[in-house]
mmCIF file of C-alpha atoms in Angstrom:
data_model
loop_
_atom_site.group_PDB
_atom_site.id
_atom_site.type_symbol
_atom_site.label_atom_id
_atom_site.label_comp_id
_atom_site.label_asym_id
_atom_site.label_seq_id
_atom_site.Cartn_x
_atom_site.Cartn_y
_atom_site.Cartn_z
ATOM 1 C CA LYS K 988 110.317 120.860 46.472
ATOM 2 C CA GLN K 989 110.513 120.010 50.219
ATOM 3 C CA GLN K 990 107.836 122.404 51.318
ATOM 4 C CA GLN K 991 105.420 121.149 48.486
ATOM 5 C CA ASP K 992 106.248 117.627 49.930
ATOM 6 C CA ASP K 993 105.532 118.777 53.461
ATOM 7 C CA TRP K 994 102.291 120.428 52.325
ATOM 8 C CA ASP K 995 101.057 117.307 50.406
ATOM 9 C CA ALA K 996 101.797 115.059 53.493
ATOM 10 C CA LEU K 997 99.891 117.392 55.571
ATOM 11 C CA ALA K 998 96.861 117.638 53.315
ATOM 12 C CA LYS K 999 96.945 113.974 53.159
ATOM 13 C CA ALA K 1000 96.877 113.483 56.978
ATOM 14 C CA ALA K 1001 94.052 116.067 57.150
ATOM 15 C CA ASP K 1002 91.850 114.117 54.875
ATOM 16 C CA TYR K 1003 90.179 112.538 57.943
ATOM 17 C CA SER K 1004 86.901 112.664 60.054
ATOM 18 C CA ASN K 1005 85.695 110.360 62.600
ATOM 19 C CA GLU K 1006 83.387 111.773 65.217
ATOM 20 C CA GLN K 1007 83.752 108.703 67.599
ATOM 21 C CA GLU K 1008 87.483 109.460 67.943
ATOM 22 C CA PHE K 1009 86.592 113.230 69.028
ATOM 23 C CA GLY K 1010 88.164 113.899 72.367
ATOM 24 C CA THR K 1011 90.378 110.876 72.485
ATOM 25 C CA ASN K 1012 94.015 110.183 71.599
ATOM 26 C CA ARG K 1013 93.194 108.155 68.690
ATOM 27 C CA ASN K 1014 94.411 109.717 65.274
ATOM 28 C CA ALA K 1015 95.201 112.988 67.219
ATOM 29 C CA THR K 1016 97.944 113.739 64.672
ATOM 30 C CA ARG K 1017 95.513 113.745 62.011
ATOM 31 C CA ARG K 1018 93.123 116.133 63.766
ATOM 32 C CA ILE K 1019 95.735 118.280 64.378
ATOM 33 C CA ALA K 1020 96.741 118.239 60.681
ATOM 34 C CA LYS K 1021 93.268 119.023 59.777
ATOM 35 C CA ALA K 1022 93.260 122.069 62.046
ATOM 36 C CA LEU K 1023 96.565 123.305 60.641
ATOM 37 C CA LEU K 1024 95.192 122.969 57.259
ATOM 38 C CA GLU K 1025 91.906 124.839 57.882
ATOM 39 C CA THR K 1026 93.756 127.464 59.793
ATOM 40 C CA ASP K 1027 95.998 127.975 56.696
ATOM 41 C CA ARG K 1028 92.811 128.542 54.426
ATOM 42 C CA ARG K 1029 91.376 130.998 56.979
ATOM 43 C CA LEU K 1030 94.462 133.013 57.162
ATOM 44 C CA PHE K 1031 94.709 133.011 53.259
ATOM 45 C CA LEU K 1032 91.223 134.564 53.165
ATOM 46 C CA GLU K 1033 92.297 137.218 55.738
ATOM 47 C CA GLU K 1034 95.014 138.236 53.448
ATOM 48 C CA GLN K 1035 92.868 138.957 50.517
ATOM 49 C CA THR K 1036 91.766 142.481 49.962
ATOM 50 C CA LEU K 1037 88.333 143.628 48.733
ATOM 51 C CA GLY K 1038 88.725 145.219 45.121
ATOM 52 C CA ASN K 1039 90.709 148.654 45.641
ATOM 53 C CA SER K 1040 90.072 148.613 49.272
ATOM 54 C CA SER K 1041 92.849 147.746 51.852
ATOM 55 C CA VAL K 1042 90.411 146.047 54.028
ATOM 56 C CA GLY K 1043 90.264 142.108 53.922
ATOM 57 C CA TYR K 1044 88.025 139.493 55.169
ATOM 58 C CA LYS K 1045 87.514 138.513 58.846
ATOM 59 C CA THR K 1046 87.221 134.792 59.323
ATOM 60 C CA ALA K 1047 86.232 132.149 61.840
ATOM 61 C CA LEU K 1048 86.544 128.528 61.736
ATOM 62 C CA MET K 1049 83.375 126.755 63.201
ATOM 63 C CA ARG K 1050 81.948 123.348 63.583
ATOM 64 C CA MET K 1051 78.380 122.254 62.584
ATOM 65 C CA ASP K 1052 75.924 121.615 65.492
ATOM 66 C CA PRO K 1053 75.282 118.676 65.948
ATOM 67 C CA PRO K 1054 78.796 117.545 64.717
ATOM 68 C CA GLU K 1055 77.526 114.091 63.692
ATOM 69 C CA VAL K 1056 75.275 115.665 61.010
ATOM 70 C CA THR K 1057 78.090 114.940 58.677
ATOM 71 C CA PRO K 1058 81.727 113.612 58.907
ATOM 72 C CA LYS K 1059 82.758 116.809 57.072
ATOM 73 C CA ASN K 1060 81.545 119.266 59.801
ATOM 74 C CA ASP K 1061 84.194 122.051 59.637
ATOM 75 C CA VAL K 1062 82.857 125.356 58.225
ATOM 76 C CA LEU K 1063 84.939 128.234 57.259
ATOM 77 C CA VAL K 1064 83.206 131.468 57.646
ATOM 78 C CA ALA K 1065 84.252 134.836 56.072
ATOM 79 C CA TRP K 1066 82.602 138.326 56.106
ATOM 80 C CA ARG K 1067 83.297 141.879 55.241
ATOM 81 C CA PRO K 1068 83.999 143.604 58.490
ATOM 82 C CA ASP K 1069 83.198 147.072 56.713
ATOM 83 C CA VAL K 1070 79.655 145.776 55.894
ATOM 84 C CA TYR K 1071 78.836 143.629 58.814
ATOM 85 C CA GLY K 1072 80.804 145.456 61.471
ATOM 86 C CA PRO K 1073 81.399 143.928 65.152
ATOM 87 C CA VAL K 1074 77.992 142.437 65.315
ATOM 88 C CA VAL K 1075 78.900 139.459 63.220
ATOM 89 C CA GLU K 1076 82.284 139.194 64.788
ATOM 90 C CA ASP K 1077 80.962 138.871 68.269
ATOM 91 C CA ALA K 1078 78.733 136.225 67.166
ATOM 92 C CA PHE K 1079 81.491 134.067 66.019
ATOM 93 C CA SER K 1080 83.912 135.041 68.697
ATOM 94 C CA VAL K 1081 82.641 132.670 71.424
ATOM 95 C CA PRO K 1082 84.691 129.396 71.455
ATOM 96 C CA ASN K 1083 83.109 126.053 71.393
ATOM 97 C CA ALA K 1084 84.101 124.274 74.821
ATOM 98 C CA ALA K 1085 83.896 120.753 73.258
ATOM 99 C CA CYS K 1086 86.331 121.740 70.514
ATOM 100 C CA GLN K 1087 88.704 123.526 72.782
ATOM 101 C CA ALA K 1088 88.689 120.331 74.920
ATOM 102 C CA ASP K 1089 89.394 118.097 71.983
ATOM 103 C CA ASN K 1090 92.274 120.332 70.961
ATOM 104 C CA GLU K 1091 93.725 120.221 74.333
ATOM 105 C CA VAL K 1092 93.673 116.331 74.404
ATOM 106 C CA ALA K 1093 95.185 116.280 70.936
ATOM 107 C CA LYS K 1094 98.186 118.765 71.920
ATOM 108 C CA SER K 1095 98.840 117.198 75.080
ATOM 109 C CA HIS K 1096 98.973 113.663 73.310
ATOM 110 C CA LEU K 1097 101.255 115.136 70.713
ATOM 111 C CA LEU K 1098 103.478 117.090 73.079
ATOM 112 C CA LYS K 1099 104.369 114.479 75.565
ATOM 113 C CA SER K 1100 107.907 114.383 76.501
ATOM 114 C CA LEU K 1101 110.129 112.104 74.435
ATOM 115 C CA GLY K 1102 111.169 110.177 77.620
ATOM 116 C CA SER K 1103 107.519 109.133 78.109
ATOM 117 C CA PRO K 1104 106.886 105.376 77.074
ATOM 118 C CA ALA K 1105 106.139 105.091 73.348
ATOM 119 C CA GLU K 1106 102.842 103.314 73.840
ATOM 120 C CA GLU K 1107 101.537 106.543 75.482
ATOM 121 C CA ARG K 1108 102.268 108.535 72.469
ATOM 122 C CA ASN K 1109 100.748 106.332 69.831
ATOM 123 C CA ASP K 1110 97.331 106.838 68.174
ATOM 124 C CA TRP K 1111 95.549 103.667 69.182
ATOM 125 C CA SER K 1112 93.693 102.521 72.339
ATOM 126 C CA GLN K 1113 94.634 99.963 74.762
ATOM 127 C CA GLU K 1114 91.854 97.710 73.621
ATOM 128 C CA GLU K 1115 93.134 97.721 70.024
ATOM 129 C CA GLU K 1116 96.559 96.947 71.257
ATOM 130 C CA ASP K 1117 95.336 94.085 73.570
ATOM 131 C CA GLU K 1118 93.561 92.623 70.532
ATOM 132 C CA ILE K 1119 96.459 92.653 68.272
ATOM 133 C CA GLU K 1120 98.634 91.009 71.010
ATOM 134 C CA SER K 1121 95.991 88.313 71.631
ATOM 135 C CA THR K 1122 95.923 87.416 68.075
ATOM 136 C CA ILE K 1123 99.629 87.001 67.971
ATOM 137 C CA LEU K 1124 99.923 85.172 71.142
ATOM 138 C CA ASP K 1125 97.254 82.793 69.828
ATOM 139 C CA PHE K 1126 99.240 82.085 66.665
ATOM 140 C CA LEU K 1127 102.355 81.487 68.709
ATOM 141 C CA GLU K 1128 100.474 78.960 70.950
ATOM 142 C CA ARG K 1129 99.095 77.131 67.998
ATOM 143 C CA THR K 1130 102.322 76.797 66.216
ATOM 144 C CA LYS K 1131 104.740 76.401 68.931
ATOM 145 C CA ASP K 1132 105.250 72.628 68.407
ATOM 146 C CA ARG K 1133 105.425 72.843 64.457
ATOM 147 C CA ALA K 1134 108.630 72.183 62.592
ATOM 148 C CA ASP K 1135 107.515 73.392 59.296
ATOM 149 C CA CYS K 1136 108.652 77.120 59.319
ATOM 150 C CA MET K 1137 106.309 78.076 56.606
ATOM 151 C CA ASP K 1138 103.476 77.415 59.193
ATOM 152 C CA GLN K 1139 105.141 79.640 61.515
ATOM 153 C CA VAL K 1140 104.664 82.799 59.728
ATOM 154 C CA PHE K 1141 101.336 84.585 60.554
ATOM 155 C CA LEU K 1142 99.946 87.055 57.819
ATOM 156 C CA PHE K 1143 97.469 89.531 58.950
ATOM 157 C CA PRO K 1144 94.494 90.261 56.807
ATOM 158 C CA THR K 1145 94.851 92.798 53.947
ATOM 159 C CA ARG K 1146 93.019 96.169 53.792
ATOM 160 C CA MET K 1147 93.625 97.084 57.448
ATOM 161 C CA GLY K 1148 95.014 100.589 56.830
ATOM 162 C CA GLY K 1149 98.367 101.990 57.530
ATOM 163 C CA ARG K 1150 97.490 102.984 61.068
ATOM 164 C CA LYS K 1151 96.448 99.238 62.031
ATOM 165 C CA ARG K 1152 99.696 98.008 60.237
ATOM 166 C CA LYS K 1153 101.730 100.372 62.237
ATOM 167 C CA LEU K 1154 100.094 98.983 65.511
ATOM 168 C CA ILE K 1155 100.838 95.420 64.446
ATOM 169 C CA HIS K 1156 104.505 96.281 63.918
ATOM 170 C CA PHE K 1157 104.433 98.043 67.480
ATOM 171 C CA VAL K 1158 103.022 95.035 69.028
ATOM 172 C CA ALA K 1159 105.287 92.671 67.323
ATOM 173 C CA GLY K 1160 108.284 94.596 68.403
ATOM 174 C CA LYS K 1161 107.374 94.776 71.985
ATOM 175 C CA LEU K 1162 106.888 90.967 72.012
ATOM 176 C CA ASP K 1163 110.475 90.587 70.463
ATOM 177 C CA LEU K 1164 109.173 88.940 67.119
ATOM 178 C CA ALA K 1165 110.262 89.336 63.637
ATOM 179 C CA HIS K 1166 108.050 91.363 61.745
ATOM 180 C CA TRP K 1167 107.973 92.817 58.190
ATOM 181 C CA SER K 1168 105.513 94.320 55.565
ATOM 182 C CA HIS K 1169 104.149 92.144 52.985
ATOM 183 C CA GLY K 1170 102.566 93.089 49.547
ATOM 184 C CA SER K 1171 103.484 95.725 47.155
ATOM 185 C CA LYS K 1172 99.850 96.951 46.006
ATOM 186 C CA ASP K 1173 97.780 98.943 48.440
ATOM 187 C CA SER K 1174 95.071 96.229 48.431
ATOM 188 C CA GLU K 1175 97.765 93.647 49.184
ATOM 189 C CA LYS K 1176 99.728 95.395 51.997
ATOM 190 C CA THR K 1177 99.682 93.610 55.198
ATOM 191 C CA VAL K 1178 102.008 92.515 58.151
ATOM 192 C CA ALA K 1179 103.858 89.178 58.674
ATOM 193 C CA VAL K 1180 104.869 87.900 62.132
ATOM 194 C CA ALA K 1181 107.136 85.195 62.934
ATOM 195 C CA ARG K 1182 109.359 84.006 65.745
ATOM 196 C CA ARG K 1183 112.986 85.457 65.518
ATOM 197 C CA GLY K 1184 114.990 83.714 62.743
ATOM 198 C CA GLN K 1185 111.828 82.260 61.018
ATOM 199 C CA ARG K 1186 111.860 84.969 58.164
ATOM 200 C CA LYS K 1187 115.185 84.084 57.214
ATOM 201 C CA ARG K 1188 114.456 80.373 57.169
ATOM 202 C CA LYS K 1189 111.374 80.973 55.276
ATOM 203 C CA GLN K 1190 113.512 82.995 52.569
ATOM 204 C CA ARG K 1191 115.998 80.207 52.294
ATOM 205 C CA LEU K 1192 113.150 77.712 51.822
ATOM 206 C CA VAL K 1193 111.561 79.809 49.036
ATOM 207 C CA ALA K 1194 114.928 80.232 47.484
ATOM 208 C CA GLY K 1195 115.430 76.325 47.439
ATOM 209 C CA ASN K 1196 112.067 76.004 45.722
ATOM 210 C CA GLY K 1197 113.102 78.049 42.750
ATOM 211 C CA GLY K 1198 112.420 81.529 44.232
ATOM 212 C CA PRO K 1199 114.531 84.520 44.133
#
């Protein structure tokens, strides 16, 4: 059961493609997950024998050129070595420099020591972090003199995706603010941010108006 759950999580993370993030830290974990998934498929093919023969397939994981031709640009190639011989194998044995460079960026990002600052290990850019921080600081400035605690709770827009919600939680924590998930359905999920203590005050106010 645990192995199946782990595989499902890996497959879900690997269902991703964004050429604009190629060669960057952003979503490096998802690119590694995709590489692991494709490698597993490649090794499965190599384990398959051909009829009564003990000979299996030779394989190579390739990428379309140019890569922007389609978001799904990974190509798994398999051939019979007893038919095509070393000629085909040699043709697929030259590594792609850009792919190798991207792999090194992703591995370096993921294998940073645990003692390094948390923000250096996250899958977002400094520009994205600054944008979220600016939004939160603007909210704090606009509401600093308000007495109504309901006005001091900021809800980010829905449909931002789990990655962006994780970033909001990270920035709010860095600013020493209260932050919590809001909404149960995927289409309603977002993040609420408030000054410390405001969340409890909000809950008491809701309860006093006939809430839970």
